[in-house]
Amino acid sequence: MTIATAPTLRLTRPDDWHLHVRDGAAMAAVVPHTARQFGRAIIMPNLRPPVTTAEQAVAYRARIQACVPEGVDFTPLMTLYLTDNTPPDEIRRARDAGVVALKLYPAGATTNSDAGVTDIRKTHATLEMMQREGLLLLVHGEVTDPAVDVFDREARFIDQVMEPLRDAFPELKVVFEHITTRDAAQYVAEAGPHTAATITAHHLLYNRNALFTGGLRPHYYCLPVLKREEHRRALVASATSGSAKFFLGTDSAPHAAHLKEHAAACAGCYTALSAIELYAEAFERAGRLDRLEGFASQHGPDFYGLPRNASTITLRREPWTLPESLPYGDAELKPLGGSETLNWRLVG
Ligand code: NCD
Ligand code: ZN
Ligand code: ZN
Protein backbone atom coordinates (compact mmCIF):
# COMPACT_ATOMS: atom_id res chain seq x y z
CA MET A 1 0.00 0.00 0.00
CA THR A 2 1.23 3.47 -0.75
CA ILE A 3 0.25 6.41 1.32
CA ALA A 4 -0.31 9.44 -0.85
CA THR A 5 1.23 12.55 0.61
CA ALA A 6 -0.06 15.88 -0.58
CA PRO A 7 2.48 17.93 -2.53
CA THR A 8 4.16 20.64 -0.53
CA LEU A 9 5.85 23.84 -1.55
CA ARG A 10 8.65 25.37 0.48
CA LEU A 11 9.54 29.00 -0.13
CA THR A 12 11.89 31.55 1.32
CA ARG A 13 9.62 33.51 3.69
CA PRO A 14 7.85 36.10 1.52
CA ASP A 15 7.33 39.81 2.23
CA ASP A 16 4.29 41.97 1.53
CA TRP A 17 5.42 45.16 -0.23
CA HIS A 18 2.04 46.96 0.13
CA LEU A 19 -0.17 46.57 3.18
CA HIS A 20 -2.76 48.51 5.19
CA VAL A 21 -3.06 47.58 8.85
CA ARG A 22 -5.03 50.63 10.15
CA ASP A 23 -4.70 51.36 13.88
CA GLY A 24 -6.16 50.51 17.29
CA ALA A 25 -8.47 47.49 17.66
CA ALA A 26 -8.67 47.01 13.87
CA MET A 27 -4.90 46.75 13.69
CA ALA A 28 -4.81 44.24 16.52
CA ALA A 29 -7.25 42.06 14.55
CA VAL A 30 -5.28 42.02 11.29
CA VAL A 31 -1.54 42.21 12.08
CA PRO A 32 -1.30 38.56 13.27
CA HIS A 33 -2.62 37.35 9.87
CA THR A 34 0.22 39.04 8.01
CA ALA A 35 2.89 38.23 10.61
CA ARG A 36 2.16 34.51 10.32
CA GLN A 37 3.07 34.43 6.61
CA PHE A 38 5.41 37.31 5.87
CA GLY A 39 8.80 38.36 7.23
CA ARG A 40 8.23 42.05 6.52
CA ALA A 41 5.55 44.33 5.16
CA ILE A 42 5.54 47.84 3.78
CA ILE A 43 3.01 49.66 5.92
CA MET A 44 0.85 52.21 4.15
CA PRO A 45 0.59 55.60 5.89
CA ASN A 46 -3.02 56.53 5.00
CA LEU A 47 -4.31 56.73 8.56
CA ARG A 48 -6.55 59.57 9.65
CA PRO A 49 -4.62 61.83 10.12
CA PRO A 50 -1.93 60.45 7.80
CA VAL A 51 1.57 59.47 8.91
CA THR A 52 3.57 62.42 7.59
CA THR A 53 6.58 62.69 9.93
CA ALA A 54 9.40 60.40 11.00
CA GLU A 55 8.25 60.75 14.58
CA GLN A 56 4.73 59.57 13.74
CA ALA A 57 6.13 56.64 11.76
CA VAL A 58 8.28 55.53 14.70
CA ALA A 59 5.29 55.67 17.05
CA TYR A 60 3.09 53.79 14.55
CA ARG A 61 5.78 51.11 14.12
CA ALA A 62 5.83 50.53 17.88
CA ARG A 63 2.03 50.17 17.95
CA ILE A 64 2.20 47.61 15.14
CA GLN A 65 4.98 45.67 16.83
CA ALA A 66 2.88 45.44 19.97
CA CYS A 67 0.28 43.48 17.92
CA VAL A 68 2.75 40.85 16.67
CA PRO A 69 2.18 37.59 18.55
CA GLU A 70 4.91 36.41 20.92
CA GLY A 71 7.63 34.40 19.20
CA VAL A 72 6.74 35.58 15.68
CA ASP A 73 9.49 37.34 13.73
CA PHE A 74 7.87 40.12 11.72
CA THR A 75 9.23 43.55 10.81
CA PRO A 76 6.99 46.43 9.71
CA LEU A 77 8.76 48.67 7.17
CA MET A 78 7.51 52.20 7.51
CA THR A 79 6.52 54.82 4.94
CA LEU A 80 5.52 58.47 5.11
CA TYR A 81 2.58 60.04 3.36
CA LEU A 82 3.88 62.61 0.86
CA THR A 83 1.99 65.92 0.92
CA ASP A 84 2.37 69.19 -0.96
CA ASN A 85 4.21 70.42 2.14
CA THR A 86 6.52 67.56 3.17
CA PRO A 87 9.72 69.48 3.97
CA PRO A 88 12.90 68.17 2.32
CA ASP A 89 14.43 68.12 5.84
CA GLU A 90 11.98 65.44 6.92
CA ILE A 91 13.63 63.00 4.50
CA ARG A 92 16.87 62.79 6.44
CA ARG A 93 14.99 62.36 9.72
CA ALA A 94 12.91 59.65 8.07
CA ARG A 95 15.95 57.82 6.78
CA ASP A 96 17.59 57.96 10.21
CA ALA A 97 14.42 56.53 11.77
CA GLY A 98 14.45 53.56 9.37
CA VAL A 99 11.62 54.80 7.13
CA VAL A 100 12.18 53.28 3.69
CA ALA A 101 9.77 55.08 1.36
CA LEU A 102 7.26 57.86 0.80
CA LYS A 103 3.82 57.25 -0.62
CA LEU A 104 2.31 59.45 -3.29
CA TYR A 105 -1.48 59.59 -3.22
CA PRO A 106 -2.88 61.97 -5.81
CA ALA A 107 -5.34 64.04 -3.72
CA GLY A 108 -8.74 62.33 -3.65
CA ALA A 109 -7.62 59.19 -5.54
CA THR A 110 -8.50 56.61 -2.88
CA THR A 111 -9.32 55.83 0.77
CA ASN A 112 -8.03 58.61 3.10
CA SER A 113 -6.21 60.53 0.39
CA ASP A 114 -7.59 64.04 1.03
CA ALA A 115 -4.18 65.20 2.26
CA GLY A 116 -2.54 63.87 -0.92
CA VAL A 117 -0.50 65.70 -3.50
CA THR A 118 -2.41 68.23 -5.61
CA ASP A 119 0.41 68.80 -8.10
CA ILE A 120 3.55 66.68 -8.23
CA ARG A 121 5.64 69.76 -9.06
CA LYS A 122 5.04 70.99 -5.52
CA THR A 123 7.03 68.03 -4.20
CA HIS A 124 10.12 68.36 -6.40
CA ALA A 125 12.53 69.56 -3.69
CA THR A 126 11.47 66.64 -1.48
CA LEU A 127 11.77 64.10 -4.31
CA GLU A 128 15.24 65.48 -5.02
CA MET A 129 16.19 64.77 -1.40
CA MET A 130 14.69 61.26 -1.55
CA GLN A 131 16.68 60.51 -4.66
CA ARG A 132 19.83 61.66 -2.85
CA GLU A 133 19.09 59.78 0.39
CA GLY A 134 17.93 56.56 -1.28
CA LEU A 135 14.30 56.55 -0.13
CA LEU A 136 11.82 55.00 -2.55
CA LEU A 137 8.70 56.63 -3.96
CA LEU A 138 5.60 54.41 -3.96
CA VAL A 139 2.75 55.65 -6.12
CA HIS A 140 -0.97 55.12 -6.24
CA GLY A 141 -1.05 55.52 -10.01
CA GLU A 142 -4.40 57.00 -10.96
CA VAL A 143 -5.30 60.48 -12.18
CA THR A 144 -8.18 62.03 -10.27
CA ASP A 145 -9.78 64.21 -12.95
CA PRO A 146 -13.51 63.37 -12.69
CA ALA A 147 -13.78 63.77 -16.47
CA VAL A 148 -11.56 60.70 -16.96
CA ASP A 149 -13.39 57.37 -16.97
CA VAL A 150 -12.64 55.37 -13.79
CA PHE A 151 -11.37 52.44 -15.86
CA ASP A 152 -8.88 54.68 -17.72
CA ARG A 153 -7.37 56.52 -14.76
CA GLU A 154 -4.33 54.28 -14.39
CA ALA A 155 -3.42 54.38 -18.07
CA ARG A 156 -3.70 58.19 -18.08
CA PHE A 157 -1.44 58.43 -15.04
CA ILE A 158 1.40 56.90 -17.06
CA ASP A 159 1.75 59.75 -19.53
CA GLN A 160 0.55 62.54 -17.24
CA VAL A 161 2.63 61.73 -14.15
CA MET A 162 4.94 58.72 -14.45
CA GLU A 163 6.80 59.70 -17.58
CA PRO A 164 7.56 63.29 -16.48
CA LEU A 165 8.50 61.97 -13.02
CA ARG A 166 10.93 59.42 -14.44
CA ASP A 167 12.50 62.07 -16.67
CA ALA A 168 12.93 64.50 -13.78
CA PHE A 169 14.31 61.95 -11.26
CA PRO A 170 16.00 59.15 -13.21
CA GLU A 171 17.79 57.72 -10.15
CA LEU A 172 14.79 57.71 -7.81
CA LYS A 173 13.47 54.20 -7.18
CA VAL A 174 9.76 54.23 -7.97
CA VAL A 175 7.22 51.46 -7.32
CA PHE A 176 4.03 51.68 -9.36
CA GLU A 177 1.75 50.16 -6.72
CA HIS A 178 -1.04 47.66 -7.31
CA ILE A 179 -0.99 47.82 -11.11
CA THR A 180 -4.21 46.74 -12.78
CA THR A 181 -3.76 47.22 -16.53
CA ARG A 182 -1.78 45.89 -19.44
CA ASP A 183 -0.67 49.50 -20.05
CA ALA A 184 0.99 49.73 -16.62
CA ALA A 185 2.53 46.26 -16.89
CA GLN A 186 4.03 47.16 -20.26
CA TYR A 187 5.23 50.56 -19.06
CA VAL A 188 7.05 49.01 -16.08
CA ALA A 189 8.54 46.19 -18.15
CA GLU A 190 10.02 48.71 -20.59
CA ALA A 191 11.10 51.33 -18.03
CA GLY A 192 14.65 51.53 -16.67
CA PRO A 193 15.97 49.49 -13.73
CA HIS A 194 14.70 51.94 -11.08
CA THR A 195 11.01 51.31 -11.84
CA ALA A 196 9.11 48.31 -10.48
CA ALA A 197 5.52 47.34 -9.66
CA THR A 198 3.53 45.44 -7.07
CA ILE A 199 0.59 43.24 -8.08
CA THR A 200 -2.22 42.14 -5.76
CA ALA A 201 -3.61 38.61 -5.55
CA HIS A 202 -7.12 39.84 -6.34
CA HIS A 203 -6.07 41.53 -9.58
CA LEU A 204 -4.46 38.22 -10.62
CA LEU A 205 -7.54 36.17 -9.73
CA TYR A 206 -10.51 38.32 -10.75
CA ASN A 207 -11.66 40.58 -13.53
CA ARG A 208 -14.34 43.26 -13.23
CA ASN A 209 -17.18 40.79 -13.76
CA ALA A 210 -16.58 39.74 -10.13
CA LEU A 211 -18.10 43.06 -9.06
CA PHE A 212 -21.42 42.27 -10.71
CA THR A 213 -21.87 38.49 -10.52
CA GLY A 214 -25.34 37.76 -9.13
CA GLY A 215 -25.70 41.33 -7.82
CA LEU A 216 -23.44 44.18 -6.81
CA ARG A 217 -20.63 42.69 -4.71
CA PRO A 218 -18.91 45.38 -2.64
CA HIS A 219 -16.27 43.05 -1.19
CA TYR A 220 -14.69 42.94 -4.66
CA TYR A 221 -14.52 46.73 -4.84
CA CYS A 222 -11.07 48.22 -4.47
CA LEU A 223 -9.04 50.97 -6.10
CA PRO A 224 -7.75 50.83 -8.71
CA VAL A 225 -10.92 48.95 -9.58
CA LEU A 226 -10.77 45.46 -11.16
CA LYS A 227 -10.38 45.66 -14.94
CA ARG A 228 -11.27 43.57 -18.01
CA GLU A 229 -10.07 39.99 -18.49
CA GLU A 230 -7.39 41.04 -21.01
CA HIS A 231 -5.78 43.17 -18.29
CA ARG A 232 -5.95 40.39 -15.70
CA ARG A 233 -4.18 38.11 -18.16
CA ALA A 234 -1.45 40.68 -18.77
CA LEU A 235 -0.90 40.97 -15.00
CA VAL A 236 -0.65 37.19 -14.65
CA ALA A 237 1.87 37.14 -17.50
CA SER A 238 3.97 39.83 -15.79
CA ALA A 239 3.83 38.28 -12.31
CA THR A 240 4.78 34.85 -13.63
CA SER A 241 7.31 36.10 -16.20
CA GLY A 242 10.27 35.83 -13.85
CA SER A 243 11.01 39.54 -14.34
CA ALA A 244 12.50 41.05 -11.19
CA LYS A 245 10.46 44.22 -11.74
CA PHE A 246 7.26 42.63 -10.48
CA PHE A 247 6.69 41.59 -6.90
CA LEU A 248 4.10 40.77 -4.28
CA GLY A 249 2.07 43.55 -2.66
CA THR A 250 -1.30 42.44 -1.35
CA ASP A 251 -2.85 45.89 -0.87
CA SER A 252 -4.87 44.09 1.77
CA ALA A 253 -7.11 46.96 2.91
CA PRO A 254 -9.53 46.05 5.71
CA HIS A 255 -12.79 47.92 6.17
CA ALA A 256 -15.58 47.01 8.61
CA ALA A 257 -18.18 44.90 6.80
CA HIS A 258 -20.97 47.44 7.45
CA LEU A 259 -18.93 50.10 5.63
CA LYS A 260 -18.40 47.77 2.65
CA GLU A 261 -22.07 46.71 2.56
CA HIS A 262 -23.13 50.34 2.34
CA ALA A 263 -24.65 52.78 -0.17
CA ALA A 264 -21.18 54.26 -0.69
CA ALA A 265 -19.03 51.16 -0.14
CA CYS A 266 -15.44 51.77 0.96
CA ALA A 267 -12.72 50.72 -1.49
CA GLY A 268 -10.43 47.92 -0.35
CA CYS A 269 -10.29 44.10 -0.28
CA TYR A 270 -9.16 42.17 2.77
CA THR A 271 -6.74 39.46 1.64
CA ALA A 272 -4.14 39.30 4.42
CA LEU A 273 -5.72 36.27 6.08
CA SER A 274 -4.76 33.95 3.22
CA ALA A 275 -2.53 36.10 1.03
CA ILE A 276 0.19 33.63 0.11
CA GLU A 277 -2.40 30.92 -0.52
CA LEU A 278 -4.28 33.23 -2.91
CA TYR A 279 -1.09 33.96 -4.83
CA ALA A 280 -0.26 30.22 -4.94
CA GLU A 281 -3.69 29.66 -6.48
CA ALA A 282 -3.04 32.27 -9.18
CA PHE A 283 0.44 30.94 -9.99
CA GLU A 284 -0.80 27.34 -10.09
CA ARG A 285 -3.59 28.26 -12.52
CA ALA A 286 -0.93 29.80 -14.76
CA GLY A 287 1.19 26.63 -14.48
CA ARG A 288 4.03 28.66 -12.95
CA LEU A 289 4.27 27.68 -9.29
CA ASP A 290 8.02 27.51 -9.89
CA ARG A 291 8.05 31.31 -10.24
CA LEU A 292 6.13 32.08 -7.05
CA GLU A 293 9.26 32.31 -4.90
CA GLY A 294 10.94 34.92 -7.09
CA PHE A 295 7.80 37.08 -7.11
CA ALA A 296 6.95 36.61 -3.42
CA SER A 297 10.35 36.39 -1.72
CA GLN A 298 13.19 37.65 -3.92
CA HIS A 299 12.34 40.48 -6.32
CA GLY A 300 10.98 42.78 -3.60
CA PRO A 301 13.98 42.76 -1.25
CA ASP A 302 16.33 42.94 -4.23
CA PHE A 303 14.62 46.11 -5.52
CA TYR A 304 14.47 47.71 -2.07
CA GLY A 305 18.15 46.84 -1.47
CA LEU A 306 17.34 44.68 1.57
CA PRO A 307 18.44 41.11 2.33
CA ARG A 308 16.10 38.26 1.46
CA ASN A 309 14.58 36.48 4.46
CA ALA A 310 16.55 33.59 5.90
CA SER A 311 13.62 31.46 7.09
CA THR A 312 11.08 29.55 5.00
CA ILE A 313 7.36 28.79 4.88
CA THR A 314 5.62 25.63 3.72
CA LEU A 315 2.37 25.32 1.79
CA ARG A 316 0.52 22.04 1.32
CA ARG A 317 -1.93 21.19 -1.45
CA GLU A 318 -4.95 20.66 0.75
CA PRO A 319 -8.35 22.21 0.02
CA TRP A 320 -9.76 24.39 2.79
CA THR A 321 -12.57 26.89 3.05
CA LEU A 322 -11.98 30.53 3.88
CA PRO A 323 -14.09 31.84 6.77
CA GLU A 324 -16.89 34.17 5.79
CA SER A 325 -16.32 36.64 8.57
CA LEU A 326 -13.72 37.59 11.16
CA PRO A 327 -13.80 39.76 14.29
CA TYR A 328 -12.62 43.34 13.65
CA GLY A 329 -12.70 45.39 16.83
CA ASP A 330 -16.39 45.88 17.54
CA ALA A 331 -17.25 45.14 13.92
CA GLU A 332 -16.92 42.31 11.43
CA LEU A 333 -14.40 41.86 8.63
CA LYS A 334 -15.23 39.85 5.51
CA PRO A 335 -12.17 38.37 3.81
CA LEU A 336 -12.15 38.36 0.03
CA GLY A 337 -13.32 34.98 -1.25
CA GLY A 338 -14.95 34.12 2.10
CA SER A 339 -16.67 30.69 2.02
CA GLU A 340 -14.74 29.78 -1.14
CA THR A 341 -12.28 26.90 -1.30
CA LEU A 342 -8.55 27.36 -1.76
CA ASN A 343 -6.25 24.55 -2.84
CA TRP A 344 -3.08 25.57 -1.01
CA ARG A 345 -2.74 25.91 2.71
CA LEU A 346 0.05 27.43 4.78
CA VAL A 347 1.16 24.73 7.20
CA GLY A 348 4.43 26.03 8.58
C1 NCD B 1 -6.88 51.29 0.12
C2 NCD B 1 -7.38 51.54 1.55
O1 NCD B 1 -8.50 51.14 1.87
O2 NCD B 1 -6.63 52.12 2.35
N1 NCD B 1 -8.00 50.91 -0.69
C3 NCD B 1 -7.97 50.25 -1.86
O3 NCD B 1 -9.03 50.06 -2.46
N2 NCD B 1 -6.86 49.77 -2.37
C4 NCD B 1 -6.16 52.48 -0.40
C5 NCD B 1 -5.31 52.22 -1.64
O4 NCD B 1 -4.38 51.42 -1.62
O5 NCD B 1 -5.55 52.84 -2.67
ZN1 ZN C 1 -3.63 52.71 -3.59
ZN1 ZN D 1 -3.16 50.26 -0.80
PDB file of N, CA, C and O and ligand atoms in Angstrom, residues 18 20 22 46 103 105 110-111 140 178 221-224 251 253 255 267-269, ligand 1:
ATOM      1  N   HIS A  18       3.110  45.944   0.104  1.00  0.00           N
ATOM      2  CA  HIS A  18       2.044  46.965   0.128  1.00  0.00           C
ATOM      3  C   HIS A  18       0.918  46.476   1.028  1.00  0.00           C
ATOM      4  O   HIS A  18       0.148  45.596   0.653  1.00  0.00           O
ATOM      5  N   HIS A  20      -2.072  47.598   4.271  1.00  0.00           N
ATOM      6  CA  HIS A  20      -2.762  48.514   5.191  1.00  0.00           C
ATOM      7  C   HIS A  20      -3.109  47.745   6.456  1.00  0.00           C
ATOM      8  O   HIS A  20      -3.769  46.696   6.363  1.00  0.00           O
ATOM      9  N   ARG A  22      -4.202  49.717   9.337  1.00  0.00           N
ATOM     10  CA  ARG A  22      -5.032  50.626  10.153  1.00  0.00           C
ATOM     11  C   ARG A  22      -4.394  50.837  11.528  1.00  0.00           C
ATOM     12  O   ARG A  22      -3.197  50.753  11.671  1.00  0.00           O
ATOM     13  N   ASN A  46      -1.766  55.759   5.160  1.00  0.00           N
ATOM     14  CA  ASN A  46      -3.021  56.525   5.000  1.00  0.00           C
ATOM     15  C   ASN A  46      -3.966  56.352   6.188  1.00  0.00           C
ATOM     16  O   ASN A  46      -5.117  55.958   6.041  1.00  0.00           O
ATOM     17  N   LYS A 103       4.945  57.696   0.204  1.00  0.00           N
ATOM     18  CA  LYS A 103       3.822  57.247  -0.616  1.00  0.00           C
ATOM     19  C   LYS A 103       3.141  58.449  -1.251  1.00  0.00           C
ATOM     20  O   LYS A 103       2.750  59.385  -0.554  1.00  0.00           O
ATOM     21  N   TYR A 105      -0.060  59.739  -2.916  1.00  0.00           N
ATOM     22  CA  TYR A 105      -1.484  59.586  -3.223  1.00  0.00           C
ATOM     23  C   TYR A 105      -1.920  60.850  -3.937  1.00  0.00           C
ATOM     24  O   TYR A 105      -1.936  61.923  -3.313  1.00  0.00           O
ATOM     25  N   THR A 110      -8.108  57.867  -3.517  1.00  0.00           N
ATOM     26  CA  THR A 110      -8.497  56.608  -2.880  1.00  0.00           C
ATOM     27  C   THR A 110      -8.817  56.836  -1.410  1.00  0.00           C
ATOM     28  O   THR A 110      -8.919  57.981  -0.973  1.00  0.00           O
ATOM     29  N   THR A 111      -8.983  55.746  -0.654  1.00  0.00           N
ATOM     30  CA  THR A 111      -9.324  55.831   0.768  1.00  0.00           C
ATOM     31  C   THR A 111      -8.338  56.730   1.525  1.00  0.00           C
ATOM     32  O   THR A 111      -7.132  56.538   1.421  1.00  0.00           O
ATOM     33  N   HIS A 140       0.370  55.564  -5.853  1.00  0.00           N
ATOM     34  CA  HIS A 140      -0.974  55.120  -6.239  1.00  0.00           C
ATOM     35  C   HIS A 140      -1.202  55.765  -7.600  1.00  0.00           C
ATOM     36  O   HIS A 140      -1.438  56.964  -7.693  1.00  0.00           O
ATOM     37  N   HIS A 178       0.174  48.374  -6.920  1.00  0.00           N
ATOM     38  CA  HIS A 178      -1.044  47.658  -7.310  1.00  0.00           C
ATOM     39  C   HIS A 178      -1.480  47.944  -8.749  1.00  0.00           C
ATOM     40  O   HIS A 178      -2.554  48.472  -8.998  1.00  0.00           O
ATOM     41  N   TYR A 221     -14.793  45.347  -4.422  1.00  0.00           N
ATOM     42  CA  TYR A 221     -14.515  46.725  -4.839  1.00  0.00           C
ATOM     43  C   TYR A 221     -13.253  47.247  -4.158  1.00  0.00           C
ATOM     44  O   TYR A 221     -13.160  47.281  -2.925  1.00  0.00           O
ATOM     45  N   CYS A 222     -12.295  47.624  -4.973  1.00  0.00           N
ATOM     46  CA  CYS A 222     -11.066  48.223  -4.470  1.00  0.00           C
ATOM     47  C   CYS A 222     -10.650  49.272  -5.496  1.00  0.00           C
ATOM     48  O   CYS A 222     -11.243  49.382  -6.562  1.00  0.00           O
ATOM     49  N   LEU A 223      -9.620  50.031  -5.145  1.00  0.00           N
ATOM     50  CA  LEU A 223      -9.041  50.970  -6.102  1.00  0.00           C
ATOM     51  C   LEU A 223      -7.564  50.652  -6.278  1.00  0.00           C
ATOM     52  O   LEU A 223      -6.903  50.347  -5.287  1.00  0.00           O
ATOM     53  N   PRO A 224      -7.007  50.709  -7.465  1.00  0.00           N
ATOM     54  CA  PRO A 224      -7.751  50.834  -8.709  1.00  0.00           C
ATOM     55  C   PRO A 224      -8.695  49.643  -8.889  1.00  0.00           C
ATOM     56  O   PRO A 224      -8.353  48.521  -8.552  1.00  0.00           O
ATOM     57  N   ASP A 251      -1.885  44.801  -1.032  1.00  0.00           N
ATOM     58  CA  ASP A 251      -2.851  45.893  -0.875  1.00  0.00           C
ATOM     59  C   ASP A 251      -4.047  45.416  -0.049  1.00  0.00           C
ATOM     60  O   ASP A 251      -5.176  45.863  -0.256  1.00  0.00           O
ATOM     61  N   ALA A 253      -6.603  45.663   2.424  1.00  0.00           N
ATOM     62  CA  ALA A 253      -7.110  46.955   2.906  1.00  0.00           C
ATOM     63  C   ALA A 253      -8.413  46.716   3.655  1.00  0.00           C
ATOM     64  O   ALA A 253      -9.501  46.771   3.071  1.00  0.00           O
ATOM     65  N   HIS A 255     -11.731  46.967   5.800  1.00  0.00           N
ATOM     66  CA  HIS A 255     -12.794  47.917   6.171  1.00  0.00           C
ATOM     67  C   HIS A 255     -13.866  47.106   6.887  1.00  0.00           C
ATOM     68  O   HIS A 255     -14.144  45.968   6.485  1.00  0.00           O
ATOM     69  N   ALA A 267     -13.581  51.469  -0.577  1.00  0.00           N
ATOM     70  CA  ALA A 267     -12.719  50.719  -1.494  1.00  0.00           C
ATOM     71  C   ALA A 267     -11.656  49.969  -0.709  1.00  0.00           C
ATOM     72  O   ALA A 267     -10.978  50.562   0.129  1.00  0.00           O
ATOM     73  N   GLY A 268     -11.486  48.695  -0.990  1.00  0.00           N
ATOM     74  CA  GLY A 268     -10.428  47.918  -0.354  1.00  0.00           C
ATOM     75  C   GLY A 268     -10.870  46.493  -0.134  1.00  0.00           C
ATOM     76  O   GLY A 268     -11.994  46.247   0.304  1.00  0.00           O
ATOM     77  N   CYS A 269      -9.990  45.530  -0.460  1.00  0.00           N
ATOM     78  CA  CYS A 269     -10.287  44.105  -0.278  1.00  0.00           C
ATOM     79  C   CYS A 269      -9.397  43.564   0.829  1.00  0.00           C
ATOM     80  O   CYS A 269      -8.198  43.856   0.852  1.00  0.00           O
TER      81      CYS A 269
HETATM   82  C1  NCD B   1      -6.878  51.287   0.118  1.00  0.00           C
HETATM   83  C2  NCD B   1      -7.375  51.542   1.547  1.00  0.00           C
HETATM   84  O1  NCD B   1      -8.499  51.144   1.868  1.00  0.00           O
HETATM   85  O2  NCD B   1      -6.630  52.122   2.350  1.00  0.00           O
HETATM   86  N1  NCD B   1      -7.996  50.911  -0.688  1.00  0.00           N
HETATM   87  C3  NCD B   1      -7.967  50.248  -1.865  1.00  0.00           C
HETATM   88  O3  NCD B   1      -9.027  50.064  -2.461  1.00  0.00           O
HETATM   89  N2  NCD B   1      -6.858  49.769  -2.370  1.00  0.00           N
HETATM   90  C4  NCD B   1      -6.162  52.483  -0.397  1.00  0.00           C
HETATM   91  C5  NCD B   1      -5.313  52.219  -1.637  1.00  0.00           C
HETATM   92  O4  NCD B   1      -4.384  51.423  -1.617  1.00  0.00           O
HETATM   93  O5  NCD B   1      -5.547  52.841  -2.670  1.00  0.00           O
END
